[in-house]
Amino acid sequence: MRRIAPVVLALGCLAATTRAQTADELVRKNTEAKGGLEKIKAVQTLRTRGRLNQGNFTARVGQEQKRPDKLRSTLTVQGMTAIQAYDGRTGWQISPFQGRKDAELLGEDDLRDLVEDSDIDGPLVDYKQKGHTVEYLGRDTVDGDDVFRLKCTLKNGDIVYYYLDPDSFLEIRTERQQFIRGAVRERQTDLGSYKPVAGVMFPFSIETGPKNNPASRAKVTIESIEANVPIDDSAFTMPAASAKGSE
């Protein structure tokens, strides 16, 4: 037994090392599939426009991103536009559909989404430097197709599961678990119709919503993505007059 124990321990360490190397290898292949680290890092800004459909509801949607950690999302219906934005420190919104035309600070739930989505590269790129961890969970299936499954635990404790196509190594599904005030919020996103923009692959078909309620998910069809367009920092900053009015 004394001789067996060290052997078992060594095998366990070997298995853990192999598992870690497999996770890193899949992250590397995913990064390469998207265009490679150099091209990904060369994207300084993104401007996205598209159409959202959820049942009988339709809207125009837009998003602007800028390094580091700046994000602005819009939703327009019948000439009215709702805005959510994050300037790297403060998250705010304008909600005209709720009768609020002045900017107001975001609550914790919505702010969590913006903070995580403001990473223009996504959690997997440079995940160690960002304080995240990644594990390879083995093979799984998505709609009957074989996939690789990765678990990315973010620095704040939230979890993103990635389902990678075994041929392209691009993610075709993500599942996000957010832990807010002791509650767990789960969201599933299906990704497809990848196309290159500035040498980087982006999904042009996105379906997202609660994991356990497919009927409430929204489908976004991307119509255009522009990279490295001029976007002033003021687009992400909470309007000064509204900020004073909310104090």
mmCIF file of C-alpha atoms in Angstrom:
data_model
loop_
_atom_site.group_PDB
_atom_site.id
_atom_site.type_symbol
_atom_site.label_atom_id
_atom_site.label_comp_id
_atom_site.label_asym_id
_atom_site.label_seq_id
_atom_site.Cartn_x
_atom_site.Cartn_y
_atom_site.Cartn_z
ATOM 1 C CA MET A 1 0.000 0.000 0.000
ATOM 2 C CA ARG A 2 2.885 2.386 0.741
ATOM 3 C CA ARG A 3 4.184 1.896 -2.790
ATOM 4 C CA ILE A 4 0.783 2.147 -4.443
ATOM 5 C CA ALA A 5 -0.196 5.460 -2.836
ATOM 6 C CA PRO A 6 2.587 7.539 -4.454
ATOM 7 C CA VAL A 7 1.805 5.969 -7.832
ATOM 8 C CA VAL A 8 -1.884 6.851 -7.517
ATOM 9 C CA LEU A 9 -0.950 10.387 -6.455
ATOM 10 C CA ALA A 10 1.397 10.754 -9.416
ATOM 11 C CA LEU A 11 -1.263 9.514 -11.822
ATOM 12 C CA GLY A 12 -3.728 11.985 -10.362
ATOM 13 C CA CYS A 13 -1.281 14.840 -10.847
ATOM 14 C CA LEU A 14 -0.607 13.680 -14.408
ATOM 15 C CA ALA A 15 -4.339 13.592 -15.162
ATOM 16 C CA ALA A 16 -4.786 17.089 -13.745
ATOM 17 C CA THR A 17 -1.866 18.376 -15.823
ATOM 18 C CA THR A 18 -3.236 16.769 -18.979
ATOM 19 C CA ARG A 19 -6.652 18.263 -18.248
ATOM 20 C CA ALA A 20 -5.144 21.755 -17.839
ATOM 21 C CA GLN A 21 -3.126 21.399 -21.025
ATOM 22 C CA THR A 22 -6.257 20.313 -22.883
ATOM 23 C CA ALA A 23 -8.121 23.407 -21.698
ATOM 24 C CA ASP A 24 -5.276 25.693 -22.766
ATOM 25 C CA GLU A 25 -5.033 23.932 -26.115
ATOM 26 C CA LEU A 26 -8.734 24.460 -26.794
ATOM 27 C CA VAL A 27 -8.500 28.120 -25.783
ATOM 28 C CA ARG A 28 -5.546 28.520 -28.152
ATOM 29 C CA LYS A 29 -7.417 26.850 -31.014
ATOM 30 C CA ASN A 30 -10.485 28.985 -30.338
ATOM 31 C CA THR A 31 -8.344 32.135 -30.448
ATOM 32 C CA GLU A 32 -6.695 31.017 -33.683
ATOM 33 C CA ALA A 33 -10.083 30.139 -35.223
ATOM 34 C CA LYS A 34 -11.268 33.682 -34.569
ATOM 35 C CA GLY A 35 -8.299 35.106 -36.445
ATOM 36 C CA GLY A 36 -5.418 34.916 -34.011
ATOM 37 C CA LEU A 37 -4.360 37.046 -31.063
ATOM 38 C CA GLU A 38 -2.704 39.770 -33.148
ATOM 39 C CA LYS A 39 -5.818 40.481 -35.227
ATOM 40 C CA ILE A 40 -8.105 40.246 -32.206
ATOM 41 C CA LYS A 41 -5.986 42.778 -30.295
ATOM 42 C CA ALA A 42 -5.871 45.054 -33.356
ATOM 43 C CA VAL A 43 -9.618 45.675 -33.021
ATOM 44 C CA GLN A 44 -9.863 48.824 -30.920
ATOM 45 C CA THR A 45 -13.546 49.645 -31.487
ATOM 46 C CA LEU A 46 -16.641 47.833 -32.741
ATOM 47 C CA ARG A 47 -19.960 49.180 -33.997
ATOM 48 C CA THR A 48 -22.721 46.600 -34.461
ATOM 49 C CA ARG A 49 -26.207 47.044 -35.915
ATOM 50 C CA GLY A 50 -28.981 44.489 -36.179
ATOM 51 C CA ARG A 51 -32.593 43.444 -35.744
ATOM 52 C CA LEU A 52 -34.155 41.776 -32.710
ATOM 53 C CA ASN A 53 -37.161 39.458 -32.876
ATOM 54 C CA GLN A 54 -38.942 38.013 -29.862
ATOM 55 C CA GLY A 55 -42.325 36.547 -30.704
ATOM 56 C CA ASN A 56 -44.318 39.386 -32.289
ATOM 57 C CA PHE A 57 -41.957 42.017 -30.912
ATOM 58 C CA THR A 58 -39.306 43.524 -33.193
ATOM 59 C CA ALA A 59 -36.734 46.245 -32.595
ATOM 60 C CA ARG A 60 -33.581 47.758 -33.982
ATOM 61 C CA VAL A 61 -30.532 47.085 -31.835
ATOM 62 C CA GLY A 62 -27.056 48.525 -31.778
ATOM 63 C CA GLN A 63 -23.880 48.204 -29.792
ATOM 64 C CA GLU A 64 -20.629 50.147 -29.584
ATOM 65 C CA GLN A 65 -17.494 48.932 -27.826
ATOM 66 C CA LYS A 66 -14.143 50.552 -27.212
ATOM 67 C CA ARG A 67 -11.027 49.514 -25.375
ATOM 68 C CA PRO A 68 -10.674 49.362 -22.491
ATOM 69 C CA ASP A 69 -14.003 48.146 -21.111
ATOM 70 C CA LYS A 70 -16.420 50.616 -22.689
ATOM 71 C CA LEU A 71 -19.841 49.487 -23.915
ATOM 72 C CA ARG A 72 -23.040 51.147 -25.148
ATOM 73 C CA SER A 73 -26.152 49.183 -26.202
ATOM 74 C CA THR A 74 -29.316 50.617 -27.771
ATOM 75 C CA LEU A 75 -32.799 49.292 -28.524
ATOM 76 C CA THR A 76 -35.095 51.357 -30.764
ATOM 77 C CA VAL A 77 -38.849 50.898 -31.215
ATOM 78 C CA GLN A 78 -41.197 53.381 -32.905
ATOM 79 C CA GLY A 79 -38.692 56.212 -32.733
ATOM 80 C CA MET A 80 -37.845 55.745 -29.046
ATOM 81 C CA THR A 81 -34.417 54.486 -28.024
ATOM 82 C CA ALA A 82 -33.447 52.831 -24.757
ATOM 83 C CA ILE A 83 -29.755 53.028 -23.829
ATOM 84 C CA GLN A 84 -27.531 51.088 -21.460
ATOM 85 C CA ALA A 85 -23.876 52.100 -21.211
ATOM 86 C CA TYR A 86 -20.723 51.487 -19.196
ATOM 87 C CA ASP A 87 -17.673 53.747 -19.275
ATOM 88 C CA GLY A 88 -15.343 51.397 -17.417
ATOM 89 C CA ARG A 89 -16.455 52.644 -14.005
ATOM 90 C CA THR A 90 -20.104 53.706 -14.103
ATOM 91 C CA GLY A 91 -23.117 51.979 -15.633
ATOM 92 C CA TRP A 92 -26.188 53.982 -16.608
ATOM 93 C CA GLN A 93 -29.366 53.782 -18.661
ATOM 94 C CA ILE A 94 -32.117 55.793 -20.305
ATOM 95 C CA SER A 95 -35.493 54.012 -20.289
ATOM 96 C CA PRO A 96 -38.055 55.992 -22.342
ATOM 97 C CA PHE A 97 -40.421 53.003 -22.532
ATOM 98 C CA GLN A 98 -40.850 53.287 -18.760
ATOM 99 C CA GLY A 99 -41.402 57.025 -18.953
ATOM 100 C CA ARG A 100 -37.847 57.874 -17.912
ATOM 101 C CA LYS A 101 -36.069 60.184 -20.348
ATOM 102 C CA ASP A 102 -33.212 61.128 -18.021
ATOM 103 C CA ALA A 103 -30.143 58.990 -17.462
ATOM 104 C CA GLU A 104 -30.050 56.999 -14.234
ATOM 105 C CA LEU A 105 -27.537 54.681 -12.620
ATOM 106 C CA LEU A 106 -27.949 50.987 -13.294
ATOM 107 C CA GLY A 107 -28.864 48.476 -10.632
ATOM 108 C CA GLU A 108 -26.542 45.631 -9.719
ATOM 109 C CA ASP A 109 -28.251 43.044 -11.960
ATOM 110 C CA ASP A 110 -28.013 45.018 -15.200
ATOM 111 C CA LEU A 111 -24.598 46.441 -14.347
ATOM 112 C CA ARG A 112 -23.188 42.920 -13.990
ATOM 113 C CA ASP A 113 -24.118 42.170 -17.608
ATOM 114 C CA LEU A 114 -22.501 45.349 -18.930
ATOM 115 C CA VAL A 115 -19.288 44.889 -16.972
ATOM 116 C CA GLU A 116 -18.846 41.344 -18.246
ATOM 117 C CA ASP A 117 -19.832 42.195 -21.832
ATOM 118 C CA SER A 118 -17.524 45.223 -21.943
ATOM 119 C CA ASP A 119 -14.525 42.926 -22.436
ATOM 120 C CA ILE A 120 -14.173 43.358 -26.206
ATOM 121 C CA ASP A 121 -12.054 40.190 -26.519
ATOM 122 C CA GLY A 122 -14.274 37.952 -24.393
ATOM 123 C CA PRO A 123 -13.248 36.070 -21.238
ATOM 124 C CA LEU A 124 -11.131 33.365 -22.905
ATOM 125 C CA VAL A 125 -8.522 35.689 -24.422
ATOM 126 C CA ASP A 126 -5.732 36.286 -21.868
ATOM 127 C CA TYR A 127 -7.934 34.628 -19.267
ATOM 128 C CA LYS A 128 -5.094 34.055 -16.793
ATOM 129 C CA GLN A 129 -4.035 37.703 -16.848
ATOM 130 C CA LYS A 130 -7.670 38.689 -16.230
ATOM 131 C CA GLY A 131 -7.873 36.459 -13.168
ATOM 132 C CA HIS A 132 -10.217 33.881 -14.744
ATOM 133 C CA THR A 133 -9.768 30.101 -14.734
ATOM 134 C CA VAL A 134 -10.665 27.644 -17.508
ATOM 135 C CA GLU A 135 -11.354 23.906 -17.223
ATOM 136 C CA TYR A 136 -11.984 21.328 -19.914
ATOM 137 C CA LEU A 137 -15.105 19.331 -19.031
ATOM 138 C CA GLY A 138 -14.915 16.828 -21.868
ATOM 139 C CA ARG A 139 -17.211 16.260 -24.812
ATOM 140 C CA ASP A 140 -20.903 17.097 -24.876
ATOM 141 C CA THR A 141 -23.675 17.533 -27.450
ATOM 142 C CA VAL A 142 -25.597 20.569 -28.703
ATOM 143 C CA ASP A 143 -28.715 19.740 -30.705
ATOM 144 C CA GLY A 144 -27.284 16.277 -31.364
ATOM 145 C CA ASP A 145 -23.881 17.529 -32.549
ATOM 146 C CA ASP A 146 -20.626 16.719 -30.791
ATOM 147 C CA VAL A 147 -18.888 19.639 -29.021
ATOM 148 C CA PHE A 148 -16.041 20.399 -26.622
ATOM 149 C CA ARG A 149 -17.167 21.916 -23.310
ATOM 150 C CA LEU A 150 -15.138 24.478 -21.398
ATOM 151 C CA LYS A 151 -15.902 26.027 -18.030
ATOM 152 C CA CYS A 152 -14.613 29.576 -17.542
ATOM 153 C CA THR A 153 -14.886 30.861 -13.975
ATOM 154 C CA LEU A 154 -14.647 34.637 -14.039
ATOM 155 C CA LYS A 155 -12.705 36.659 -11.507
ATOM 156 C CA ASN A 156 -15.982 37.784 -9.895
ATOM 157 C CA GLY A 157 -17.143 34.168 -9.423
ATOM 158 C CA ASP A 158 -19.621 34.024 -12.323
ATOM 159 C CA ILE A 159 -19.310 31.083 -14.725
ATOM 160 C CA VAL A 160 -19.460 30.892 -18.516
ATOM 161 C CA TYR A 161 -19.687 27.485 -20.197
ATOM 162 C CA TYR A 162 -18.399 27.371 -23.776
ATOM 163 C CA TYR A 163 -19.481 24.744 -26.296
ATOM 164 C CA LEU A 164 -16.920 24.615 -29.121
ATOM 165 C CA ASP A 165 -17.497 23.103 -32.544
ATOM 166 C CA PRO A 166 -14.895 20.279 -32.922
ATOM 167 C CA ASP A 167 -14.167 21.253 -36.528
ATOM 168 C CA SER A 168 -14.034 25.054 -36.408
ATOM 169 C CA PHE A 169 -13.267 25.429 -32.658
ATOM 170 C CA LEU A 170 -15.643 28.419 -32.583
ATOM 171 C CA GLU A 171 -18.252 28.592 -29.834
ATOM 172 C CA ILE A 172 -21.736 27.660 -30.970
ATOM 173 C CA ARG A 173 -23.295 28.024 -27.524
ATOM 174 C CA THR A 174 -22.512 29.692 -24.221
ATOM 175 C CA GLU A 175 -24.260 29.347 -20.879
ATOM 176 C CA ARG A 176 -23.715 32.016 -18.256
ATOM 177 C CA GLN A 177 -24.331 31.597 -14.541
ATOM 178 C CA GLN A 178 -24.369 34.817 -12.557
ATOM 179 C CA PHE A 179 -24.454 34.880 -8.757
ATOM 180 C CA ILE A 180 -26.245 37.998 -7.545
ATOM 181 C CA ARG A 181 -27.240 38.521 -3.906
ATOM 182 C CA GLY A 182 -27.289 34.785 -3.273
ATOM 183 C CA ALA A 183 -29.442 33.987 -6.313
ATOM 184 C CA VAL A 184 -28.343 32.271 -9.517
ATOM 185 C CA ARG A 185 -29.328 33.697 -12.906
ATOM 186 C CA GLU A 186 -28.741 31.481 -15.946
ATOM 187 C CA ARG A 187 -28.743 32.563 -19.582
ATOM 188 C CA GLN A 188 -28.121 30.572 -22.745
ATOM 189 C CA THR A 189 -26.839 32.030 -26.020
ATOM 190 C CA ASP A 190 -26.654 30.201 -29.348
ATOM 191 C CA LEU A 191 -24.216 31.601 -31.900
ATOM 192 C CA GLY A 192 -23.909 31.027 -35.642
ATOM 193 C CA SER A 193 -23.398 32.449 -39.146
ATOM 194 C CA TYR A 194 -19.825 33.507 -38.409
ATOM 195 C CA LYS A 195 -18.267 36.029 -40.807
ATOM 196 C CA PRO A 196 -14.883 37.815 -40.804
ATOM 197 C CA VAL A 197 -14.629 41.488 -39.878
ATOM 198 C CA ALA A 198 -11.140 43.012 -39.925
ATOM 199 C CA GLY A 199 -9.806 39.451 -40.038
ATOM 200 C CA VAL A 200 -11.711 38.365 -36.918
ATOM 201 C CA MET A 201 -14.666 35.961 -36.927
ATOM 202 C CA PHE A 202 -17.906 37.269 -35.418
ATOM 203 C CA PRO A 203 -21.334 35.574 -35.109
ATOM 204 C CA PHE A 204 -24.062 37.246 -37.171
ATOM 205 C CA SER A 205 -26.852 35.121 -35.674
ATOM 206 C CA ILE A 206 -27.428 35.278 -31.909
ATOM 207 C CA GLU A 207 -30.286 33.765 -29.918
ATOM 208 C CA THR A 208 -30.265 34.481 -26.218
ATOM 209 C CA GLY A 209 -32.481 34.281 -23.140
ATOM 210 C CA PRO A 210 -33.178 32.337 -19.944
ATOM 211 C CA LYS A 211 -31.706 28.851 -20.078
ATOM 212 C CA ASN A 212 -34.853 27.085 -18.894
ATOM 213 C CA ASN A 213 -37.370 29.133 -20.889
ATOM 214 C CA PRO A 214 -36.710 28.815 -24.650
ATOM 215 C CA ALA A 215 -39.995 30.551 -25.524
ATOM 216 C CA SER A 216 -38.759 33.834 -24.028
ATOM 217 C CA ARG A 217 -35.471 33.958 -25.929
ATOM 218 C CA ALA A 218 -34.766 36.711 -28.409
ATOM 219 C CA LYS A 219 -33.074 36.281 -31.775
ATOM 220 C CA VAL A 220 -30.735 38.983 -33.018
ATOM 221 C CA THR A 221 -29.783 39.051 -36.687
ATOM 222 C CA ILE A 222 -26.662 41.136 -37.162
ATOM 223 C CA GLU A 223 -26.762 43.319 -40.274
ATOM 224 C CA SER A 224 -23.405 45.048 -39.972
ATOM 225 C CA ILE A 225 -20.258 45.068 -37.844
ATOM 226 C CA GLU A 226 -17.657 47.807 -38.293
ATOM 227 C CA ALA A 227 -14.237 47.589 -36.688
ATOM 228 C CA ASN A 228 -11.883 50.417 -35.734
ATOM 229 C CA VAL A 229 -14.375 53.190 -36.429
ATOM 230 C CA PRO A 230 -14.006 56.479 -34.514
ATOM 231 C CA ILE A 231 -16.119 56.440 -31.339
ATOM 232 C CA ASP A 232 -15.756 59.318 -28.888
ATOM 233 C CA ASP A 233 -15.505 58.472 -25.188
ATOM 234 C CA SER A 234 -18.486 60.747 -24.537
ATOM 235 C CA ALA A 235 -20.757 58.088 -26.087
ATOM 236 C CA PHE A 236 -20.184 55.948 -22.987
ATOM 237 C CA THR A 237 -20.295 58.699 -20.367
ATOM 238 C CA MET A 238 -23.425 59.351 -18.324
ATOM 239 C CA PRO A 239 -24.850 62.732 -19.416
ATOM 240 C CA ALA A 240 -23.668 65.366 -16.915
ATOM 241 C CA ALA A 241 -27.018 67.174 -16.604
ATOM 242 C CA SER A 242 -28.893 63.925 -15.941
ATOM 243 C CA ALA A 243 -26.249 62.807 -13.468
ATOM 244 C CA LYS A 244 -26.815 65.994 -11.441
ATOM 245 C CA GLY A 245 -30.560 65.549 -11.629
ATOM 246 C CA SER A 246 -30.373 62.031 -10.210
ATOM 247 C CA GLU A 247 -28.382 63.026 -7.158
#
